Coordinates of C-alpha atoms in Angstrom, one line a residue:
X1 CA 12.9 35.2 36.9
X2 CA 15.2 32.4 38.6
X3 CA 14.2 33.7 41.8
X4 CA 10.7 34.8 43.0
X5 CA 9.9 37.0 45.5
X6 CA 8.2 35.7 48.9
X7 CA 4.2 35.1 48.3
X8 CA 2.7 36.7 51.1
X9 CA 0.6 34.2 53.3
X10 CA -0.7 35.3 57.0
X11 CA 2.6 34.8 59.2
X12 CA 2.6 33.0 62.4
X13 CA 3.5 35.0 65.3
X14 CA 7.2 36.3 65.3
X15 CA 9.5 36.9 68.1
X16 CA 8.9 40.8 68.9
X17 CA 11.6 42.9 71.2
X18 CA 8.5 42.3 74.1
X19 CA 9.2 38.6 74.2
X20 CA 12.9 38.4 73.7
X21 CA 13.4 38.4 77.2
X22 CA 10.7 35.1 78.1
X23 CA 11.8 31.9 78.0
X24 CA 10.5 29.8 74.9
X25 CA 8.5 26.6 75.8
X26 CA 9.7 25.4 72.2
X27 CA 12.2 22.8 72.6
X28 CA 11.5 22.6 76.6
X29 CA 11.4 18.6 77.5
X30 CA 8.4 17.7 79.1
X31 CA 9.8 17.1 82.4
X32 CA 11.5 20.8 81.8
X33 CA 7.7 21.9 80.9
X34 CA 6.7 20.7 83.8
X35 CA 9.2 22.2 85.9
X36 CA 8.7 25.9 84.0
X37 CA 4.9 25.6 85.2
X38 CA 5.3 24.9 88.3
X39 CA 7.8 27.6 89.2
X40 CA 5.2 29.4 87.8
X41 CA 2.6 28.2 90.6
X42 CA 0.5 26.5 88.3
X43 CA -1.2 23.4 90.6
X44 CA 0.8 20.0 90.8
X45 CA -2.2 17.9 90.2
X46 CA -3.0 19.9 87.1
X47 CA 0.9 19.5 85.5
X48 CA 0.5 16.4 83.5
X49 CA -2.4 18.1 81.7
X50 CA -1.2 21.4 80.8
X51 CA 2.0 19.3 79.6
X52 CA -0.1 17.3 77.5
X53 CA -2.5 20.6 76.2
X54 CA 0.6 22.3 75.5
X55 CA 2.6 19.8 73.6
X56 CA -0.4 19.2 71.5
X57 CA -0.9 22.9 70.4
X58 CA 2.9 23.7 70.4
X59 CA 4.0 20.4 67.9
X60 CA 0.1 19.0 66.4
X61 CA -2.0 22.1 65.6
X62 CA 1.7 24.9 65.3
X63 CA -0.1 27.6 67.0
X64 CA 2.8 30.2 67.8
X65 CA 0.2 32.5 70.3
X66 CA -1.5 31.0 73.2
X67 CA -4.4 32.9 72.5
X68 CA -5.2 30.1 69.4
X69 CA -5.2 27.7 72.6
X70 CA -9.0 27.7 72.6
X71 CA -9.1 24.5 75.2
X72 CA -6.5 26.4 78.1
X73 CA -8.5 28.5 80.3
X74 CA -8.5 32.4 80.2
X75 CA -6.8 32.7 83.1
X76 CA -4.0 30.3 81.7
X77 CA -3.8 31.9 78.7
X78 CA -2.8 35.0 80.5
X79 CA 0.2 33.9 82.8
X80 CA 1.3 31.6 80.0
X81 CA 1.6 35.2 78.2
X82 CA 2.7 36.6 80.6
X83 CA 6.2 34.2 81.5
X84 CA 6.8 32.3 78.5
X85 CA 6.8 32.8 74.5
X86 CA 5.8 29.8 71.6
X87 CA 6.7 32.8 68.4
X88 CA 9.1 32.0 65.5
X89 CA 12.2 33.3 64.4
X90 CA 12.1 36.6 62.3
X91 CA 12.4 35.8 58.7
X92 CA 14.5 38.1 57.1
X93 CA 14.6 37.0 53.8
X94 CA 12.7 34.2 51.8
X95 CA 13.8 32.8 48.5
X96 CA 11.9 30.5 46.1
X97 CA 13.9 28.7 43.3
X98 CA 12.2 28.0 40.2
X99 CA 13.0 24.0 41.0
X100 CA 10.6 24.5 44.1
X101 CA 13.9 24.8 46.8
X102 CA 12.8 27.7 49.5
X103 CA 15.4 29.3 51.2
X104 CA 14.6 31.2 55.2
X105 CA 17.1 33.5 56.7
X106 CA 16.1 33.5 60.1
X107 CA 17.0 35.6 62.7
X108 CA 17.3 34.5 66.6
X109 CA 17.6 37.4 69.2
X110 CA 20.5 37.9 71.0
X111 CA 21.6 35.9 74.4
X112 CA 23.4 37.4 76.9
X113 CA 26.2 40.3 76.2
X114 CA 25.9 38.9 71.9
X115 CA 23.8 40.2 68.9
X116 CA 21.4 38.7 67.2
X117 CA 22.5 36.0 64.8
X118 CA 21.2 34.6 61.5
X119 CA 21.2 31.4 60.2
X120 CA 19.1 29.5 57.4
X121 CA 17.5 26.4 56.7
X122 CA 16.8 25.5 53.4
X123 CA 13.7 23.0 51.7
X124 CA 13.9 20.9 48.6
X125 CA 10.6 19.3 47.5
X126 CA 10.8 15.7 45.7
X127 CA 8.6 13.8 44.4
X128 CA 7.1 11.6 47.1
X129 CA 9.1 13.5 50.1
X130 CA 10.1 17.2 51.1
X131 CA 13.6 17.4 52.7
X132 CA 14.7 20.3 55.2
X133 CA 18.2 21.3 56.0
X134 CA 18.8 22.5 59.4
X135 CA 21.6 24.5 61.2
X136 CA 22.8 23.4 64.2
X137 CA 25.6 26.1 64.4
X138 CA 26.2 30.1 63.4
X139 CA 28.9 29.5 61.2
X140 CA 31.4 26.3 62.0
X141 CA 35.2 25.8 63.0
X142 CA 35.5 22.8 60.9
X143 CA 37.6 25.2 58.3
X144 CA 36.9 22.4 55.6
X145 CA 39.2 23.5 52.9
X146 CA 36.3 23.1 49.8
X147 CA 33.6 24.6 51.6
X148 CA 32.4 27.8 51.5
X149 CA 30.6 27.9 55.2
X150 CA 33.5 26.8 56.5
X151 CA 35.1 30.2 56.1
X152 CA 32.9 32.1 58.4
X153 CA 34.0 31.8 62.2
X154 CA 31.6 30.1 64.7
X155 CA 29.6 32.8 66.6
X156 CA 27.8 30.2 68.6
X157 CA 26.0 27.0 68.7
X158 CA 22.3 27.2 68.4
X159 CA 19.7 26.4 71.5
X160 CA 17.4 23.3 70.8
X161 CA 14.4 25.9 70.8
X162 CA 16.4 27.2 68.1
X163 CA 17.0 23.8 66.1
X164 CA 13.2 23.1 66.3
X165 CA 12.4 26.6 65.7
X166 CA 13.2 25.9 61.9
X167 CA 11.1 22.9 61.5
X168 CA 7.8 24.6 62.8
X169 CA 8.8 27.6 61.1
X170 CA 8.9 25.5 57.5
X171 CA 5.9 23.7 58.4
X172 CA 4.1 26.7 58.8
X173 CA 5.1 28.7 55.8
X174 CA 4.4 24.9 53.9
X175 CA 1.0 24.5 55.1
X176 CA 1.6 21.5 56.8
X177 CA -0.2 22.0 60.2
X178 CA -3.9 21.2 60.2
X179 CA -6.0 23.9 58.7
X180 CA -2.8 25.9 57.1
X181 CA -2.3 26.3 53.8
X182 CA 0.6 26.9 51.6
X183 CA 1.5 29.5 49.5
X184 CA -0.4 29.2 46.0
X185 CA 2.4 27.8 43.4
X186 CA 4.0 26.1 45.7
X187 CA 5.7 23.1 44.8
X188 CA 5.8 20.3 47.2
X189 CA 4.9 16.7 47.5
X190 CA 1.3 15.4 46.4
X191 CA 0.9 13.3 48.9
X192 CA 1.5 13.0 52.8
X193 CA 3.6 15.6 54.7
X194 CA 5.2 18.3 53.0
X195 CA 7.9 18.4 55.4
X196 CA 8.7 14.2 55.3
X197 CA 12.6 14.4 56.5
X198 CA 14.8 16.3 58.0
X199 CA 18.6 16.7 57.5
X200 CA 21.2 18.0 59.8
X201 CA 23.4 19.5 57.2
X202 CA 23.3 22.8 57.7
X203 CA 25.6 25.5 59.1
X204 CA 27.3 23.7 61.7
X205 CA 28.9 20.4 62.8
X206 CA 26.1 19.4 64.4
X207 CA 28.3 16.5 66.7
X208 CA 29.8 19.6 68.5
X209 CA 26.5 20.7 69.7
X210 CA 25.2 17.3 70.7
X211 CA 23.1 18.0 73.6
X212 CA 20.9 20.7 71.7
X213 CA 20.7 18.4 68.7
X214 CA 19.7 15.4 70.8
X215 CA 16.9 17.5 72.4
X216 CA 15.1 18.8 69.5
X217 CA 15.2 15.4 67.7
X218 CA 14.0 13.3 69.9
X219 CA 11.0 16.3 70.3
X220 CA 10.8 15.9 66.6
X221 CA 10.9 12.0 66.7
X222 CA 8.1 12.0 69.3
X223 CA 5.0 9.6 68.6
X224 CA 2.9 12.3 70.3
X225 CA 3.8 15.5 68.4
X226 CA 5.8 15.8 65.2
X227 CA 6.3 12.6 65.2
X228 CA 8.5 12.0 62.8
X229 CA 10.4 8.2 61.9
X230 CA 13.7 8.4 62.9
X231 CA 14.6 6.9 59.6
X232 CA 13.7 9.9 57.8
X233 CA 16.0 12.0 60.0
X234 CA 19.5 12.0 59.2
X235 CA 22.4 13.6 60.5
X236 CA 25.7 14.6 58.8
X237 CA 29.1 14.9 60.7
X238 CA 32.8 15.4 59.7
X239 CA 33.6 12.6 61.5
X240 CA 33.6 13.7 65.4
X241 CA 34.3 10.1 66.2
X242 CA 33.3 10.3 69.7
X243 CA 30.0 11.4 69.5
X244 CA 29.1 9.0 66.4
X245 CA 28.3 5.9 68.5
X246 CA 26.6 8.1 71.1
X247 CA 24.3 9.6 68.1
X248 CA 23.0 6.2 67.4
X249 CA 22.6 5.0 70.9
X250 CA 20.8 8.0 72.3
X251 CA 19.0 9.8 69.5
X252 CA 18.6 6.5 66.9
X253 CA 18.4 9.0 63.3
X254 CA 20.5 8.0 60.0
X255 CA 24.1 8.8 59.9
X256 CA 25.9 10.4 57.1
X257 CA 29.5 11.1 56.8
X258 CA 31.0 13.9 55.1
X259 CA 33.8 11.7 53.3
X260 CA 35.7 13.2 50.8
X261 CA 38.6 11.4 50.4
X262 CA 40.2 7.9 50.8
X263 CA 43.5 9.0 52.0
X264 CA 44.7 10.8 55.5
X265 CA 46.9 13.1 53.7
X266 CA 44.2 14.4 51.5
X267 CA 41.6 14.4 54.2
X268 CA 43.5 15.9 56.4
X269 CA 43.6 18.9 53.5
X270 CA 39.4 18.6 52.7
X271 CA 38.2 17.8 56.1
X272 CA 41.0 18.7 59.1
X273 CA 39.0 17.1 61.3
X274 CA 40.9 14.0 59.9
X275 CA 44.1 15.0 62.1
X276 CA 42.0 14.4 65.0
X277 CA 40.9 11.5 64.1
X278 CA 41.9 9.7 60.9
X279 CA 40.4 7.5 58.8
X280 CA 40.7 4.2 60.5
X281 CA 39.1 5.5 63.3
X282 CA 36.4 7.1 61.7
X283 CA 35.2 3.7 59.7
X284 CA 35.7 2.1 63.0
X285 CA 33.4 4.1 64.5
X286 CA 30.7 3.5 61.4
X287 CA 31.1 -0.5 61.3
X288 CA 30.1 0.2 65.2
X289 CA 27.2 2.3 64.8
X290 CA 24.2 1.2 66.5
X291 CA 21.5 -0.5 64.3
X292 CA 23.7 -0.6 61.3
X293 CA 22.5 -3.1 58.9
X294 CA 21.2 -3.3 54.5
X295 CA 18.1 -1.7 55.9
X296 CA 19.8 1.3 57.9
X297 CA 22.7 1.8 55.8
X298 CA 25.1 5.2 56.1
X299 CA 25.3 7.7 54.1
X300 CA 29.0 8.8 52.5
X301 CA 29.1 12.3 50.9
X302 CA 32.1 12.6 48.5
X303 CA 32.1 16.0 46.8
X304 CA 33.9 15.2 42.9
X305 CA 36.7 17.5 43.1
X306 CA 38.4 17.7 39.5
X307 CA 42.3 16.0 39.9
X308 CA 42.0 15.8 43.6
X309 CA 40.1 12.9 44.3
X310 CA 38.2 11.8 41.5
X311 CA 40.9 9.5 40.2
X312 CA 39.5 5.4 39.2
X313 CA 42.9 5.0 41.8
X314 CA 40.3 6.9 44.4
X315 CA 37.1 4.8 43.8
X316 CA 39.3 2.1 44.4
X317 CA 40.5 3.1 47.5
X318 CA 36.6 4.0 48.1
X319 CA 35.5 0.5 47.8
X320 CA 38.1 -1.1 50.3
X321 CA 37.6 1.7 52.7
X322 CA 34.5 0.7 53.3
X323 CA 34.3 -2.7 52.6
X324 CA 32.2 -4.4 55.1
X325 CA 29.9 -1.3 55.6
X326 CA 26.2 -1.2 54.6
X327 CA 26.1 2.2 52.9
X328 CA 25.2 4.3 49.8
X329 CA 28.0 6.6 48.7
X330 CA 26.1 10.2 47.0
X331 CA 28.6 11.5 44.7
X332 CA 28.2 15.9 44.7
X333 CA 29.6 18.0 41.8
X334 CA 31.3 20.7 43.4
X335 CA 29.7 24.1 43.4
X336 CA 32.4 26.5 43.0
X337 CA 32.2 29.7 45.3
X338 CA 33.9 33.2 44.9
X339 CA 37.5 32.3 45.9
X340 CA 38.1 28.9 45.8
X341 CA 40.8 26.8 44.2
X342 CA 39.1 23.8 43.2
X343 CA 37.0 23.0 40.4
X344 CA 34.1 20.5 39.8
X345 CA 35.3 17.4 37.8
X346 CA 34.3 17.1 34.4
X347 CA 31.0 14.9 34.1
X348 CA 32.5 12.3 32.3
X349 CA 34.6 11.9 35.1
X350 CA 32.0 11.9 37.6
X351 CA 29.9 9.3 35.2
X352 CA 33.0 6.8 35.2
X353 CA 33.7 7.4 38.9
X354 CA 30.1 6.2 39.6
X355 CA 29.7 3.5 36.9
X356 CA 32.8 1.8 39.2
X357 CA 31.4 2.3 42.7
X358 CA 27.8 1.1 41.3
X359 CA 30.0 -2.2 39.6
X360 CA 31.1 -2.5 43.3
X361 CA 27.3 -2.9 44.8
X362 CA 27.1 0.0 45.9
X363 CA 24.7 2.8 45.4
X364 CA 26.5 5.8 44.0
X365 CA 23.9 8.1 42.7
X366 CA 25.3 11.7 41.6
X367 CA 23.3 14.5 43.4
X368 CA 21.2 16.8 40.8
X369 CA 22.0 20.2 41.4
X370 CA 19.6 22.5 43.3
X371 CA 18.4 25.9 44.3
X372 CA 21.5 27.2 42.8
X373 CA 19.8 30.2 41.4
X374 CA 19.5 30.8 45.0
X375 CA 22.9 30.0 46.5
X376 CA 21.2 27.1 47.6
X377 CA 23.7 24.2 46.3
X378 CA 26.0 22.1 48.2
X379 CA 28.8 22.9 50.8
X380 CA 28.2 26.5 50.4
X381 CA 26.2 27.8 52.9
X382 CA 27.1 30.7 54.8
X383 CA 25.8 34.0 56.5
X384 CA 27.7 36.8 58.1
X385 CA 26.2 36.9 61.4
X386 CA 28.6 39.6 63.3
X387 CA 27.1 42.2 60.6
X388 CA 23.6 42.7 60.3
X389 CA 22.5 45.1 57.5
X390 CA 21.6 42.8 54.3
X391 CA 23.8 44.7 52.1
X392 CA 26.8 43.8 54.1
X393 CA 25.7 40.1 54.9
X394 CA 27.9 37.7 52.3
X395 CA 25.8 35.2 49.7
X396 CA 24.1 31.9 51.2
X397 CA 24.7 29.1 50.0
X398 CA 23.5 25.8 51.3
X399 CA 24.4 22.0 51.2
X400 CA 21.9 19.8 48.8
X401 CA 19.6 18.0 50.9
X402 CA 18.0 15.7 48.6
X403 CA 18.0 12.0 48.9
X404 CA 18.6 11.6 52.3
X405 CA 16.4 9.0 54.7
X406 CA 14.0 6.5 54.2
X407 CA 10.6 7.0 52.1
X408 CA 8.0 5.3 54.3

């Protein structure tokens, strides 16, 4: 079969309509951890420890109930139960490719006067690392003309409990918390982590949430809990030029650049972000990125679109667009979608289109399709959050992660 059904493993505690209404300490700073326990009249001279307990089950061992927190008193235990919730998303649907690829359709509760909402993440196991793409959005107003999420409407952008939420929820159906294992079959890396990097490329310009994103990466990037190296975190924007610079400075991950096209007049048909801020500025705003150098190069994603911008005239362009710019250019057949007008360029095409930019010096490698037996392949994500039965809820499909950050 091209896709398996879910193997089922013991699942870590989910969100249950008892705890939708407590605050999650997932995603909390510590200062904010702090704060939450003492409203909750835990002792000031005992804050710096529960912090540090906490922290230590929440993002070392993944426990998702207190009860696992054999180290916190009784008592604790209790009024931590009480107030506050550590559980996961609901999984509504899990996917397995036959390349490895697992696709989540999580479910987050509703906030406020809205419904519940649904997003996914998606993993793609490599040799030697395991990449997961996260959503930073429900749906996006980016309205980029070749891709399929950007025809659902935002609904809203996600909290940074609920950014983090997907990288303890991978790790846990992965194995990859002490004492866990995975699913048997599962296909993963044979060494080291099996969650190794993390890209923002999922539903969502991720730029237009900034604050949540900022949070939940630098809890991810923390020496003292996930701690993963910011170079094997990247994140992917349209080209929200104001925020690049500040993405750098404050959270210090890998950059990538959803590209598409050397001209304004195209780009402002691919990408209409590119009205807001054209091209120049954009590549301005690259050449000043913070810690830019051969070592921390950007990322460009150019999706081959056949007769619209995968002319020798537009590898040209390519080169003297960024000329002066450390970076690796990943070339992306296009996926086609129900309903789209473009198609993906012939692959002899995309071979000459590389073979010039690679002539160039620069690394042009052309993405390998995957999980596309599970609507898993690039620039095609997408859910239909405002309806919630499955049978009404359109096909996902997600960006392809590979390739993305550094391997050690």
């Amino acid at each position: 079969m091209s896709v398996m059904d879910a193997i089922d493993v013991t699942k870590p505690q989910a969100r249950t309509s008892a705890s939708l209404e407590k605050p999650s300490l997932i995603g909390l700073s510590r200062e904010e951890m702090a704060a939450a326990l003492r409203e909750k009249g835990v002792a000031e001279k005992q804050i710096k420890m529960r912090v540090s307990q906490l922290w230590n089950w929440i993002y070392v061992r993944g426990v998702s109930d207190f009860d696992h927190m054999t180290n916190v008193a009784k008592d604790m235990r209790e009024m931590l139960k009480q107030h506050f919730t550590i559980a996961r998303p609901e999984i509504v649907e899990e996917q397995v490719s036959n390349d490895g690829t697992r696709k989540w359709l999580l479910r987050f509760p509703a906030r406020g006067a809205g419904r519940p909402v649904e997003i996914e993440a998606v993993y793609i196991p490599e040799e030697g690392r395991g990449t997961l793409c996260i959503s930073s959005q429900v749906g996006c107003t980016l309205t980029c003309s070749f891709c399929h999420t950007g025809t659902q409407r935002l609904v809203r952008n996600l909290t940074a409990e609920e950014i983090l939420s997907q990288l303890l929820l991978a790790r846990d159906r992965l194995g990859d918390f002490p004492d866990r294992e995975a699913p048997q079959g599962t296909i993963m890396p044979a060494e080291g982590r099996k969650v190794s990097n993390i890209v923002m490329m999922g539903m969502g310009e991720p730029l237009y949430n900034f604050d949540a994103v900022k949070q939940a990466l630098l809890i991810a990037t923390d020496g003292d809990g996930l701690s993963l190296s910011r170079r094997r975190v990247t994140l992917s924007t349209s080209g929200v030029v104001p925020e690049i610079f500040r993405t750098g400075e404050e959270i210090g991950v890998m950059l990538a650049i959803s590209l598409h096209a050397v001209r304004d007049d195209l780009r402002d048909i691919l990408v209409p972000i590119n009205k807001k801020y054209p091209l120049k500025e954009l590549i301005e705003a690259c050449r000043a990125y913070p810690g830019l150098s051969n070592a921390r190069r950007i990322t460009f994603e150019y999706v081959m679109l056949k007769d619209v911008n995968d002319s020798l005239e537009d590898a040209k362009g390519l080169i003297k667009l960024l000329k002066g710019v450390p970076a690796k250019i990943n070339l992306i057949p296009f996926n086609p979608w129900p309903g789209t007008n473009y198609q993906c360029s012939d692959w002899e095409q995309i071979e000459k289109f590389a073979d010039f930019i690679n002539s160039a010096g620069y690394a042009s490698p052309i993405r390998t399709p995957r999980g596309r037996d599970i609507l898993a392949a690039c620039g095609q994500l997408k859910s239909e959050s405002e309806r919630m039965r499955k049978t009404e809820r359109l096909a996902f499909e997600a960006m392809m992660i590979a390739n993305h950050g550094a391997d050690d």
